[in-house]
């Protein structure tokens, strides 16, 4: 796999049982790249390690006044330099390729998991953690996967050179053979503490990222209540904790680096001291002493890869653990698509609650608990947070369909839809049936004022479709963002469209027009709207009222207002005292409230006024 071949056609099924298992899975899936990196690494390190031998031959040739051997040493040194240059160049190239491809594989896996879980992902994992995993963590995971092949090449080189020194000059080779393992293993007692400090730093950095993400997402609300200073102080304290943890971690790694410098120096001193004694006794030549000394000096370069692999593993292990935790999440109800791909049609039915949305109709659902309404909306789209009986569409269980088919059949727009930055044309460029024109969708969602605002804020954009949405639509009001998201859902034109509070941030007149527009544009299609707005409820073909997770009443809005007290309390926000007073008034007027529940129907009068104007 080369960088220009990314993304992967299929990133594979990860082993997410633990962080180390996930790292090993990544390594195995890049075996070709790892072997290539290992080969170039062996060439590079072998070329570096051969230079001392060439220098030793040259020195001894000069001492012996041998021109032939001096020329041979020069040729060998030139060959070693060429091998060093070529090996280092292609080692760097293959290492970076391994790094980027590993990170890209993890990002693809995370993207695929987010697509599978949908909105259930952020209910089970904090959004800030997902951001941290998909940004900083993938870099550290890629670092370890890439460093592993270079470390292997360095370790093989050290072993080969040590064996070669034992054969070349046993008296000094024994000193090197004893000293090098000590150098490699000396930092092992320090690694657990360094790893713990690195873990603490990563955890604190993750919490700070989550806090920053949550603060940015709720900045508009925080400004409204004057809470930005409070959250700024919290983030400042969190960032200072990250800084202190990073300093403590850096101190430990500085100590490890100091040990890696001190011990090779002591080994060099020992080799020189012992070698000089042997040379004075005539047991070794000067060239042999130079060769052994130079070999030990240059071996400190591959030895540094022991420190690097320790650092890479220490930093990547918590990152891999967090990535594995996200990738191990599964849909609460997932039978892996046992049915053939199809887009079923018919009534939408939820066996758990008894909710039924007839095909081709506009069904409004009233639920007193907004959180329960959100969970039910997700369940209708196949994003259930808990296991249970599958929702049926035309008698076909959604969980038995391939995910693409289920998503094509049922689209859920939650109460907090997200707009991506870009032009309006790009926003509305979504998989669609082609039966709904973007202009008709924008008109049905009452986006005329939104288009004017976008054109005014975009220099040189005469066509509203070329107007840019910046900052994920933060320059727009909540109602404007809500209507643009609704237009995007209408353009998609799914078999079943589920809307969760689609007009909660718009005024009554706009809401009434949106209700008219959605009803007209979705004629003949199944639409389910979770709302408590009388303006939308009065436009629905049928209203379903849920109480404590079960359907308790079905009918028209005005009928349910008169006959179902619990429904009336939810829709009109009626208190218990007002309910008792209304009951007494109805009893005194033959079961009919003299004002027909004015608090609940006042918005209906607004709708009637709009209809008369139209």
Coordinates of C-alpha atoms in Angstrom, one line a residue:
X1 CA 0.0 0.0 0.0
X2 CA 1.4 3.4 -1.1
X3 CA 0.2 6.8 0.1
X4 CA -1.3 7.6 -3.3
X5 CA -3.4 4.4 -3.0
X6 CA -5.2 5.7 0.1
X7 CA -7.9 5.3 1.3
X8 CA -8.1 1.6 1.8
X9 CA -10.8 -0.2 -0.2
X10 CA -11.5 -2.1 3.0
X11 CA -9.6 -1.2 6.2
X12 CA -10.5 -4.6 7.7
X13 CA -12.0 -5.8 10.9
X14 CA -9.8 -4.7 13.8
X15 CA -8.9 -6.8 16.8
X16 CA -10.2 -4.3 19.4
X17 CA -10.0 -6.6 22.5
X18 CA -7.2 -4.5 23.9
X19 CA -4.7 -1.8 23.0
X20 CA -1.7 -4.1 22.4
X21 CA -3.8 -6.5 20.4
X22 CA -5.0 -3.6 18.2
X23 CA -1.4 -2.5 17.7
X24 CA -0.3 -6.0 16.7
X25 CA -3.3 -6.2 14.3
X26 CA -2.2 -3.0 12.6
X27 CA 1.4 -4.3 12.3
X28 CA 0.2 -7.6 10.7
X29 CA -2.0 -5.8 8.2
X30 CA 1.0 -3.7 7.0
X31 CA 3.4 -6.7 6.9
X32 CA 4.6 -5.9 3.3
X33 CA 5.4 -2.3 4.3
X34 CA 7.1 -3.4 7.5
X35 CA 9.3 -6.0 5.6
X36 CA 10.3 -3.3 3.1
X37 CA 11.2 -0.9 5.9
X38 CA 13.1 -3.7 7.7
X39 CA 15.1 -4.4 4.5
X40 CA 16.1 -0.7 4.0
X41 CA 16.8 -0.4 7.7
X42 CA 19.2 -3.3 7.6
X43 CA 21.0 -1.8 4.6
X44 CA 21.3 1.5 6.4
X45 CA 22.5 0.2 9.7
X46 CA 24.8 -2.3 8.1
X47 CA 26.4 0.4 6.1
X48 CA 26.9 2.5 9.2
X49 CA 28.2 -0.4 11.2
X50 CA 30.7 -1.3 8.4
X51 CA 32.4 2.1 8.4
X52 CA 34.5 1.4 11.5
X53 CA 35.9 -1.7 9.8
X54 CA 36.8 0.3 6.8
X55 CA 38.5 2.9 9.0
X56 CA 40.4 0.2 10.9
X57 CA 41.6 -1.3 7.6
X58 CA 42.7 2.1 6.4
X59 CA 44.6 2.9 9.6
X60 CA 46.3 -0.4 9.7
X61 CA 47.2 -0.1 6.0
X62 CA 48.8 3.3 6.7
X63 CA 50.8 1.8 9.6
X64 CA 52.0 -1.0 7.4
X65 CA 52.5 1.3 4.4
X66 CA 50.3 -0.8 2.2
X67 CA 48.9 1.2 -0.7
X68 CA 46.8 -1.7 -2.0
X69 CA 45.0 -2.2 1.3
X70 CA 44.5 1.5 1.6
X71 CA 42.9 1.7 -1.8
X72 CA 40.7 -1.3 -0.8
X73 CA 39.7 0.5 2.4
X74 CA 38.8 3.6 0.4
X75 CA 36.6 1.6 -2.0
X76 CA 34.9 -0.2 0.8
X77 CA 34.3 3.1 2.6
X78 CA 32.8 4.7 -0.6
X79 CA 30.5 1.6 -1.0
X80 CA 29.5 1.9 2.7
X81 CA 28.7 5.6 2.2
X82 CA 26.5 4.9 -0.9
X83 CA 24.7 2.1 1.0
X84 CA 24.2 4.4 3.9
X85 CA 22.8 7.2 1.7
X86 CA 20.5 4.9 -0.2
X87 CA 19.4 2.9 2.8
X88 CA 18.7 6.0 4.9
X89 CA 16.7 7.7 2.1
X90 CA 14.4 4.7 1.4
X91 CA 14.2 3.8 5.1
X92 CA 12.8 7.3 5.7
X93 CA 10.4 7.0 2.8
X94 CA 9.1 3.5 3.8
X95 CA 8.9 4.5 7.5
X96 CA 6.8 7.6 6.7
X97 CA 4.6 5.5 4.4
X98 CA 4.0 3.0 7.2
X99 CA 3.2 5.8 9.6
X100 CA 0.7 7.6 7.3
X101 CA -1.0 4.4 6.2
X102 CA -1.4 3.1 9.7
X103 CA -2.9 6.4 10.8
X104 CA -5.1 6.5 7.7
X105 CA -6.3 2.9 8.5
X106 CA -7.3 3.9 12.0
X107 CA -9.1 7.0 10.8
X108 CA -11.0 5.0 8.3
X109 CA -12.0 2.5 11.0
X110 CA -13.2 5.3 13.2
X111 CA -15.1 6.9 10.4
X112 CA -16.8 3.6 9.6
X113 CA -17.6 3.0 13.2
X114 CA -19.2 6.5 13.5
X115 CA -21.3 5.7 10.4
X116 CA -22.4 2.4 11.8
X117 CA -23.3 3.7 15.3
X118 CA -24.7 7.1 14.2
X119 CA -25.9 9.4 17.0
X120 CA -25.6 6.5 19.4
X121 CA -21.8 6.9 19.4
X122 CA -21.8 10.2 21.3
X123 CA -24.3 8.7 23.8
X124 CA -21.7 6.0 24.7
X125 CA -18.5 7.9 24.2
X126 CA -17.8 11.5 24.9
X127 CA -17.5 13.6 21.8
X128 CA -14.2 15.1 23.0
X129 CA -12.7 11.6 23.3
X130 CA -13.7 10.7 19.7
X131 CA -12.0 13.9 18.6
X132 CA -8.9 13.1 20.6
X133 CA -8.7 9.5 19.2
X134 CA -9.2 10.7 15.6
X135 CA -6.5 13.4 15.8
X136 CA -3.6 13.1 18.2
X137 CA -4.0 9.4 19.0
X138 CA -3.8 8.2 15.4
X139 CA -0.5 10.0 15.1
X140 CA 1.0 8.2 18.1
X141 CA -0.4 4.8 17.0
X142 CA 1.2 5.3 13.6
X143 CA 4.5 6.3 15.2
X144 CA 4.7 2.9 17.1
X145 CA 3.7 0.9 14.0
X146 CA 6.4 2.7 12.0
X147 CA 9.1 2.5 14.6
X148 CA 8.8 -1.2 15.1
X149 CA 10.5 -2.2 11.9
X150 CA 13.3 0.3 12.4
X151 CA 13.8 -1.0 15.9
X152 CA 14.0 -4.5 14.5
X153 CA 16.6 -3.5 12.0
X154 CA 18.6 -1.8 14.7
X155 CA 18.4 -4.8 17.0
X156 CA 19.5 -7.2 14.2
X157 CA 22.4 -4.9 13.4
X158 CA 23.6 -4.7 17.0
X159 CA 23.5 -8.5 17.3
X160 CA 25.4 -9.0 14.0
X161 CA 28.1 -6.4 14.9
X162 CA 28.5 -7.9 18.4
X163 CA 29.0 -11.4 16.9
X164 CA 31.4 -9.9 14.3
X165 CA 33.5 -8.2 17.0
X166 CA 33.7 -11.4 18.9
X167 CA 35.1 -13.2 15.9
X168 CA 37.3 -10.2 14.7
X169 CA 38.9 -9.4 18.1
X170 CA 37.7 -11.7 20.9
X171 CA 39.5 -9.9 23.7
X172 CA 37.6 -6.7 23.1
X173 CA 34.6 -8.3 21.6
X174 CA 33.8 -9.9 25.0
X175 CA 33.7 -6.5 26.6
X176 CA 31.3 -5.2 24.0
X177 CA 29.1 -8.4 24.1
X178 CA 28.7 -7.9 27.9
X179 CA 28.3 -4.2 27.8
X180 CA 25.7 -3.8 25.0
X181 CA 22.9 -5.8 26.6
X182 CA 23.5 -3.8 29.8
X183 CA 23.1 -0.6 27.8
X184 CA 19.9 -1.9 26.1
X185 CA 18.3 -3.2 29.3
X186 CA 19.5 -0.5 31.7
X187 CA 16.4 1.7 31.1
X188 CA 13.9 -1.1 31.7
X189 CA 13.5 -0.4 35.4
X190 CA 12.6 3.2 34.5
X191 CA 10.1 2.4 31.9
X192 CA 7.1 1.5 34.1
X193 CA 7.2 4.8 35.9
X194 CA 7.7 6.7 32.6
X195 CA 4.8 4.8 31.1
X196 CA 2.5 5.6 34.1
X197 CA 3.4 9.3 33.8
X198 CA 2.7 9.2 30.1
X199 CA -0.6 7.6 30.7
X200 CA -1.5 10.3 33.3
X201 CA -0.6 13.0 30.8
X202 CA -2.7 11.4 28.0
X203 CA -5.7 11.1 30.3
X204 CA -5.5 14.7 31.5
X205 CA -5.0 15.8 27.9
X206 CA -8.1 13.8 26.8
X207 CA -10.2 15.4 29.6
X208 CA -9.0 18.8 28.6
X209 CA -9.9 18.1 25.0
X210 CA -13.3 16.9 26.0
X211 CA -13.9 20.0 28.1
X212 CA -12.8 22.3 25.2
X213 CA -15.0 20.5 22.8
X214 CA -18.0 20.7 25.0
X215 CA -17.4 24.3 25.8
X216 CA -17.1 25.3 22.1
X217 CA -20.3 23.3 21.3
X218 CA -22.2 25.2 24.0
X219 CA -20.6 28.6 23.7
X220 CA -23.8 30.3 22.5
X221 CA -25.7 29.0 25.6
X222 CA -22.8 29.8 27.9
X223 CA -22.8 33.4 26.7
X224 CA -26.5 33.6 27.2
X225 CA -26.2 32.7 30.8
X226 CA -22.8 34.5 31.4
X227 CA -21.0 31.2 32.0
X228 CA -18.1 31.5 29.6
X229 CA -15.7 32.8 32.3
X230 CA -16.6 29.9 34.6
X231 CA -15.8 27.4 31.9
X232 CA -12.7 29.3 30.8
X233 CA -11.4 28.9 34.3
X234 CA -12.2 25.2 34.3
X235 CA -10.3 24.8 31.0
X236 CA -7.4 26.9 32.3
X237 CA -7.1 24.6 35.3
X238 CA -7.4 21.5 33.1
X239 CA -4.7 22.8 30.7
X240 CA -2.3 23.6 33.7
X241 CA -2.8 20.0 34.9
X242 CA -1.8 18.8 31.5
X243 CA 1.3 21.0 31.5
X244 CA 2.4 19.8 34.9
X245 CA 1.8 16.1 33.9
X246 CA 3.8 16.7 30.7
X247 CA 6.7 18.2 32.6
X248 CA 6.7 15.3 35.0
X249 CA 6.7 12.9 32.1
X250 CA 9.4 14.8 30.3
X251 CA 11.6 14.6 33.4
X252 CA 11.5 10.9 33.4
X253 CA 12.2 10.6 29.7
X254 CA 15.1 13.1 30.1
X255 CA 16.5 10.7 32.8
X256 CA 16.2 7.8 30.4
X257 CA 17.9 9.8 27.7
X258 CA 20.7 10.7 30.1
X259 CA 21.2 7.0 31.0
X260 CA 21.3 6.2 27.2
X261 CA 24.2 8.8 26.9
X262 CA 26.1 8.0 30.1
X263 CA 26.3 4.3 29.8
X264 CA 27.6 4.2 26.2
X265 CA 30.2 6.7 27.3
X266 CA 31.3 4.4 30.1
X267 CA 31.5 1.5 27.7
X268 CA 33.7 3.5 25.3
X269 CA 36.0 4.4 28.2
X270 CA 36.2 0.7 29.2
X271 CA 36.9 -0.4 25.6
X272 CA 39.6 2.2 25.1
X273 CA 41.3 1.5 28.5
X274 CA 41.3 -2.2 27.9
X275 CA 42.2 -1.9 24.3
X276 CA 45.2 0.4 25.0
X277 CA 46.5 -2.2 27.5
X278 CA 46.2 -5.0 24.9
X279 CA 47.9 -2.8 22.2
X280 CA 50.8 -2.0 24.6
X281 CA 51.2 -5.7 25.2
X282 CA 51.2 -6.4 21.5
X283 CA 48.1 -8.6 21.6
X284 CA 46.1 -6.4 19.1
X285 CA 47.0 -4.0 16.3
X286 CA 46.3 -0.3 16.3
X287 CA 43.9 -0.8 13.4
X288 CA 41.9 -3.4 15.4
X289 CA 41.7 -1.1 18.3
X290 CA 40.4 1.7 16.1
X291 CA 37.9 -0.7 14.5
X292 CA 36.5 -1.8 17.8
X293 CA 36.4 1.7 19.2
X294 CA 34.6 3.1 16.1
X295 CA 32.2 0.2 16.1
X296 CA 31.2 0.8 19.7
X297 CA 30.9 4.6 19.1
X298 CA 28.6 4.1 16.1
X299 CA 26.5 1.4 17.8
X300 CA 25.2 4.2 20.0
X301 CA 23.1 5.3 17.0
X302 CA 21.1 2.1 16.6
X303 CA 21.0 1.8 20.4
X304 CA 18.9 5.0 20.5
X305 CA 16.1 3.1 18.8
X306 CA 15.6 1.1 22.0
X307 CA 14.8 4.4 23.7
X308 CA 12.5 5.4 20.8
X309 CA 10.6 2.2 20.7
X310 CA 10.1 2.4 24.5
X311 CA 8.7 6.0 24.1
X312 CA 6.6 5.1 21.1
X313 CA 5.0 2.2 22.9
X314 CA 4.5 4.2 26.1
X315 CA 2.7 7.0 24.2
X316 CA 0.8 4.7 21.8
X317 CA -0.5 2.2 24.3
X318 CA -3.1 4.5 25.9
X319 CA -3.9 5.9 22.5
X320 CA -4.5 2.4 21.2
X321 CA -6.5 1.5 24.2
X322 CA -8.8 4.4 23.6
X323 CA -9.1 3.7 19.9
X324 CA -9.9 0.0 20.7
X325 CA -12.6 1.1 23.2
X326 CA -14.3 3.1 20.5
X327 CA -13.9 0.5 17.8
X328 CA -15.2 -2.3 20.1
X329 CA -18.6 -0.6 20.3
X330 CA -21.3 -2.4 18.4
X331 CA -24.9 -1.5 17.5
X332 CA -27.3 -2.6 20.2
X333 CA -29.4 -4.5 17.6
X334 CA -27.3 -5.8 14.7
X335 CA -27.8 -9.1 12.9
X336 CA -25.1 -8.2 10.3
X337 CA -27.7 -7.8 7.5
X338 CA -29.0 -11.4 7.1
X339 CA -31.5 -10.2 4.5
X340 CA -30.7 -9.3 0.9
X341 CA -30.3 -5.6 0.2
X342 CA -33.7 -3.9 -0.4
X343 CA -35.6 -0.7 0.4
X344 CA -38.8 -1.9 2.0
X345 CA -42.0 0.2 2.0
X346 CA -45.1 0.1 4.1
X347 CA -46.1 0.9 7.6
X348 CA -43.4 1.8 10.2
X349 CA -44.1 -0.2 13.4
X350 CA -42.3 -0.3 16.7
X351 CA -43.3 -3.4 18.7
X352 CA -41.8 -2.1 21.9
X353 CA -44.0 1.0 22.2
X354 CA -46.8 0.1 19.9
X355 CA -46.2 3.1 17.6
X356 CA -47.5 2.7 14.1
X357 CA -46.9 5.2 11.3
X358 CA -49.1 4.3 8.3
X359 CA -47.4 4.4 4.9
X360 CA -47.8 7.7 3.1
X361 CA -49.1 9.7 6.0
X362 CA -47.8 12.4 8.3
X363 CA -47.7 11.0 11.9
X364 CA -47.0 13.3 14.8
X365 CA -45.7 11.7 18.0
X366 CA -46.1 13.4 21.4
X367 CA -43.9 12.2 24.3
X368 CA -43.7 14.1 27.6
X369 CA -40.0 13.1 28.0
X370 CA -37.7 14.8 25.4
X371 CA -34.9 12.3 26.1
X372 CA -37.3 9.4 25.6
X373 CA -38.5 11.0 22.4
X374 CA -34.9 11.2 21.1
X375 CA -34.2 7.6 22.0
X376 CA -37.4 6.5 20.2
X377 CA -36.5 8.5 17.1
X378 CA -33.0 6.9 17.0
X379 CA -34.7 3.5 17.5
X380 CA -37.0 4.1 14.5
X381 CA -33.9 4.7 12.4
X382 CA -32.1 1.6 13.6
X383 CA -29.8 3.4 16.0
X384 CA -31.2 1.8 19.2
X385 CA -29.1 2.3 22.3
X386 CA -30.4 -0.9 23.9
X387 CA -31.1 -4.4 22.6
X388 CA -34.7 -5.4 21.9
X389 CA -37.2 -6.2 19.1
X390 CA -36.4 -4.6 15.8
X391 CA -38.6 -1.9 14.3
X392 CA -40.5 -3.1 11.3
X393 CA -40.9 -1.3 8.0
X394 CA -43.5 -3.0 5.8
X395 CA -43.1 -6.1 8.0
X396 CA -39.3 -6.2 7.4
X397 CA -37.1 -5.9 10.5
X398 CA -34.7 -3.0 9.9
X399 CA -31.9 -4.8 11.8
X400 CA -31.9 -7.7 9.4
X401 CA -31.2 -5.4 6.5
X402 CA -27.7 -4.3 5.4
X403 CA -26.9 -1.0 7.0
X404 CA -26.9 0.9 3.7
X405 CA -30.4 -0.3 2.9
X406 CA -31.7 0.5 6.4
X407 CA -30.2 4.0 6.1
X408 CA -31.7 4.5 2.7
X409 CA -35.2 3.5 3.9
X410 CA -35.3 5.5 7.1
X411 CA -33.6 8.9 7.7
X412 CA -33.6 10.4 11.2
X413 CA -32.9 14.1 11.7
X414 CA -32.2 14.7 15.4
X415 CA -33.0 17.8 17.3
X416 CA -29.5 19.2 17.1
X417 CA -28.5 18.7 13.4
X418 CA -25.0 19.6 12.2
X419 CA -24.2 21.8 9.2
X420 CA -20.8 21.4 7.6
X421 CA -18.9 24.3 6.3
X422 CA -19.0 24.9 2.5
X423 CA -21.4 26.2 -0.1
X424 CA -25.2 25.7 0.1
X425 CA -24.9 23.6 -3.0
X426 CA -22.5 21.3 -1.3
X427 CA -24.7 21.1 1.8
X428 CA -27.6 19.9 -0.3
X429 CA -25.5 17.5 -2.4
X430 CA -26.6 14.4 -0.5
X431 CA -27.7 10.9 -1.7
X432 CA -31.3 11.5 -2.9
X433 CA -34.1 10.0 -4.9
X434 CA -33.9 12.9 -7.4
X435 CA -37.6 13.5 -7.0
X436 CA -37.2 16.6 -4.8
X437 CA -35.6 19.7 -6.2
X438 CA -33.3 21.6 -3.8
X439 CA -35.2 24.8 -4.5
X440 CA -38.5 23.1 -3.5
X441 CA -37.0 21.7 -0.3
X442 CA -35.6 25.2 0.6
X443 CA -39.0 26.7 0.0
X444 CA -40.9 24.1 2.0
X445 CA -38.5 24.7 4.9
X446 CA -39.1 28.4 4.7
X447 CA -35.4 29.3 4.0
X448 CA -36.0 32.5 2.1
X449 CA -34.5 34.7 4.8
X450 CA -31.7 32.2 5.3
X451 CA -30.7 32.5 1.6
X452 CA -30.8 36.3 1.8
X453 CA -28.5 36.2 4.9
X454 CA -26.1 33.8 3.2
X455 CA -25.8 35.9 0.0
X456 CA -25.3 39.0 2.0
X457 CA -22.5 37.4 4.0
X458 CA -20.8 35.8 0.9
X459 CA -18.8 38.2 -1.3
X460 CA -19.4 37.7 -5.0
X461 CA -22.1 35.1 -4.6
X462 CA -25.0 36.1 -6.8
X463 CA -26.6 32.6 -6.8
X464 CA -27.7 31.6 -3.3
X465 CA -26.6 28.1 -4.0
X466 CA -23.0 29.4 -4.2
X467 CA -23.2 31.2 -0.9
X468 CA -20.9 29.9 1.8
X469 CA -21.7 28.5 5.2
X470 CA -18.8 29.3 7.5
X471 CA -18.0 27.9 10.9
X472 CA -20.5 25.1 10.5
X473 CA -23.3 27.7 10.4
X474 CA -22.5 29.4 13.7
X475 CA -23.1 32.8 12.0
X476 CA -26.8 31.8 11.5
X477 CA -29.4 31.7 14.2
X478 CA -30.6 28.4 15.7
X479 CA -33.8 28.6 13.7
X480 CA -32.0 29.3 10.4
X481 CA -29.6 26.3 11.0
X482 CA -32.6 24.2 11.9
X483 CA -34.5 25.0 8.7
X484 CA -31.4 24.4 6.5
X485 CA -31.0 21.0 8.1
X486 CA -34.7 20.3 7.4
X487 CA -34.2 21.3 3.7
X488 CA -31.3 18.9 3.5
X489 CA -33.5 16.1 4.9
X490 CA -36.3 16.9 2.5
X491 CA -33.9 16.8 -0.5
X492 CA -32.9 13.3 0.5
X493 CA -36.5 12.1 0.1
X494 CA -36.3 8.8 2.0
X495 CA -39.1 6.3 2.2
X496 CA -39.5 7.3 5.9
X497 CA -38.4 10.6 7.3
X498 CA -38.2 10.9 11.1
X499 CA -37.9 14.5 12.4
X500 CA -37.2 15.2 16.1
X501 CA -38.4 18.7 17.1
X502 CA -37.7 20.2 13.6
X503 CA -39.1 23.6 14.4
X504 CA -38.3 24.1 18.1
X505 CA -36.2 27.2 17.4
X506 CA -38.5 29.1 15.0
X507 CA -41.4 31.5 15.6
X508 CA -45.1 30.5 15.3
X509 CA -45.8 32.1 11.9
X510 CA -42.7 30.4 10.4
X511 CA -43.5 27.2 12.1
X512 CA -47.0 27.1 10.6
X513 CA -45.6 27.7 7.1
X514 CA -43.0 25.0 7.6
X515 CA -45.8 22.6 8.7
X516 CA -47.7 23.4 5.4
X517 CA -44.5 23.0 3.3
X518 CA -43.5 19.7 4.8
X519 CA -46.9 18.2 4.5
X520 CA -47.2 19.3 0.8
X521 CA -43.7 18.2 -0.2
X522 CA -43.9 14.8 1.6
X523 CA -47.3 13.9 0.2
X524 CA -47.4 10.2 -0.4
X525 CA -44.3 9.6 1.7
X526 CA -44.2 8.4 5.3
X527 CA -43.2 11.2 7.7
X528 CA -42.9 10.9 11.5
X529 CA -42.5 14.1 13.5
X530 CA -41.7 14.2 17.2
X531 CA -43.1 17.5 18.5
X532 CA -45.4 19.1 21.1
X533 CA -46.2 22.1 18.9
X534 CA -49.9 22.5 18.2
X535 CA -49.1 24.1 14.9
X536 CA -47.4 20.9 13.7
X537 CA -49.8 18.6 15.5
X538 CA -52.9 20.1 13.8
X539 CA -51.3 19.4 10.4
X540 CA -50.7 15.7 11.1
X541 CA -52.9 13.0 9.6
X542 CA -52.8 11.3 13.0
X543 CA -51.3 12.1 16.4
X544 CA -49.8 9.3 18.6
X545 CA -49.5 10.1 22.3
X546 CA -46.9 8.1 24.3
X547 CA -46.9 7.9 28.1
X548 CA -44.2 6.1 30.0
X549 CA -42.9 4.5 26.8
X550 CA -46.2 3.1 25.5
X551 CA -48.8 4.4 23.1
X552 CA -51.9 5.4 25.1
X553 CA -53.9 7.4 22.6
X554 CA -54.2 7.9 18.9
X555 CA -56.4 10.5 17.0
X556 CA -56.5 14.0 15.8
X557 CA -54.9 16.8 17.7
X558 CA -58.1 18.7 18.6
X559 CA -59.8 15.5 19.6
X560 CA -57.0 14.5 21.9
X561 CA -56.9 17.9 23.5
X562 CA -60.5 17.6 24.5
X563 CA -60.5 13.9 25.5
X564 CA -57.0 13.1 26.9
X565 CA -55.9 15.1 30.0
X566 CA -52.4 13.8 29.9
X567 CA -52.0 14.8 26.3
X568 CA -53.4 18.2 27.0
X569 CA -51.0 18.7 29.8
X570 CA -48.0 18.0 27.6
X571 CA -49.2 20.1 24.6
X572 CA -50.5 23.1 26.6
X573 CA -47.9 22.9 29.4
X574 CA -50.9 22.9 31.7
X575 CA -50.3 22.6 35.5
X576 CA -52.2 20.3 37.8
X577 CA -54.2 23.3 39.2
X578 CA -55.1 24.5 35.7
X579 CA -56.1 20.9 34.7
X580 CA -58.4 20.7 37.7
X581 CA -59.9 24.1 36.9
X582 CA -60.4 23.1 33.2
X583 CA -62.1 19.9 34.3
X584 CA -64.5 21.8 36.5
X585 CA -65.3 24.3 33.7
X586 CA -65.9 21.5 31.3
X587 CA -68.2 19.7 33.7
X588 CA -70.2 22.9 34.1
X589 CA -70.5 23.4 30.3
X590 CA -71.6 19.9 29.3
X591 CA -68.0 18.5 29.0
X592 CA -66.8 21.4 26.8
X593 CA -64.4 24.1 27.9
X594 CA -65.9 27.5 27.2
X595 CA -62.6 28.7 25.7
X596 CA -61.6 25.4 24.0
X597 CA -58.4 25.4 26.0
X598 CA -57.2 28.8 24.8
X599 CA -53.6 28.2 25.9
X600 CA -53.3 25.1 23.8
X601 CA -55.2 26.4 20.7
X602 CA -53.9 30.0 20.6
X603 CA -51.3 28.8 18.1
X604 CA -54.0 27.2 16.1
X605 CA -55.6 30.5 15.7
X606 CA -52.3 31.8 14.3
X607 CA -52.4 28.9 11.7
X608 CA -56.0 29.8 10.7
X609 CA -54.9 33.4 10.2
X610 CA -52.1 32.3 8.0
X611 CA -54.4 30.1 6.0
X612 CA -56.9 32.9 5.5
X613 CA -54.1 35.2 4.4
X614 CA -53.0 32.6 1.9

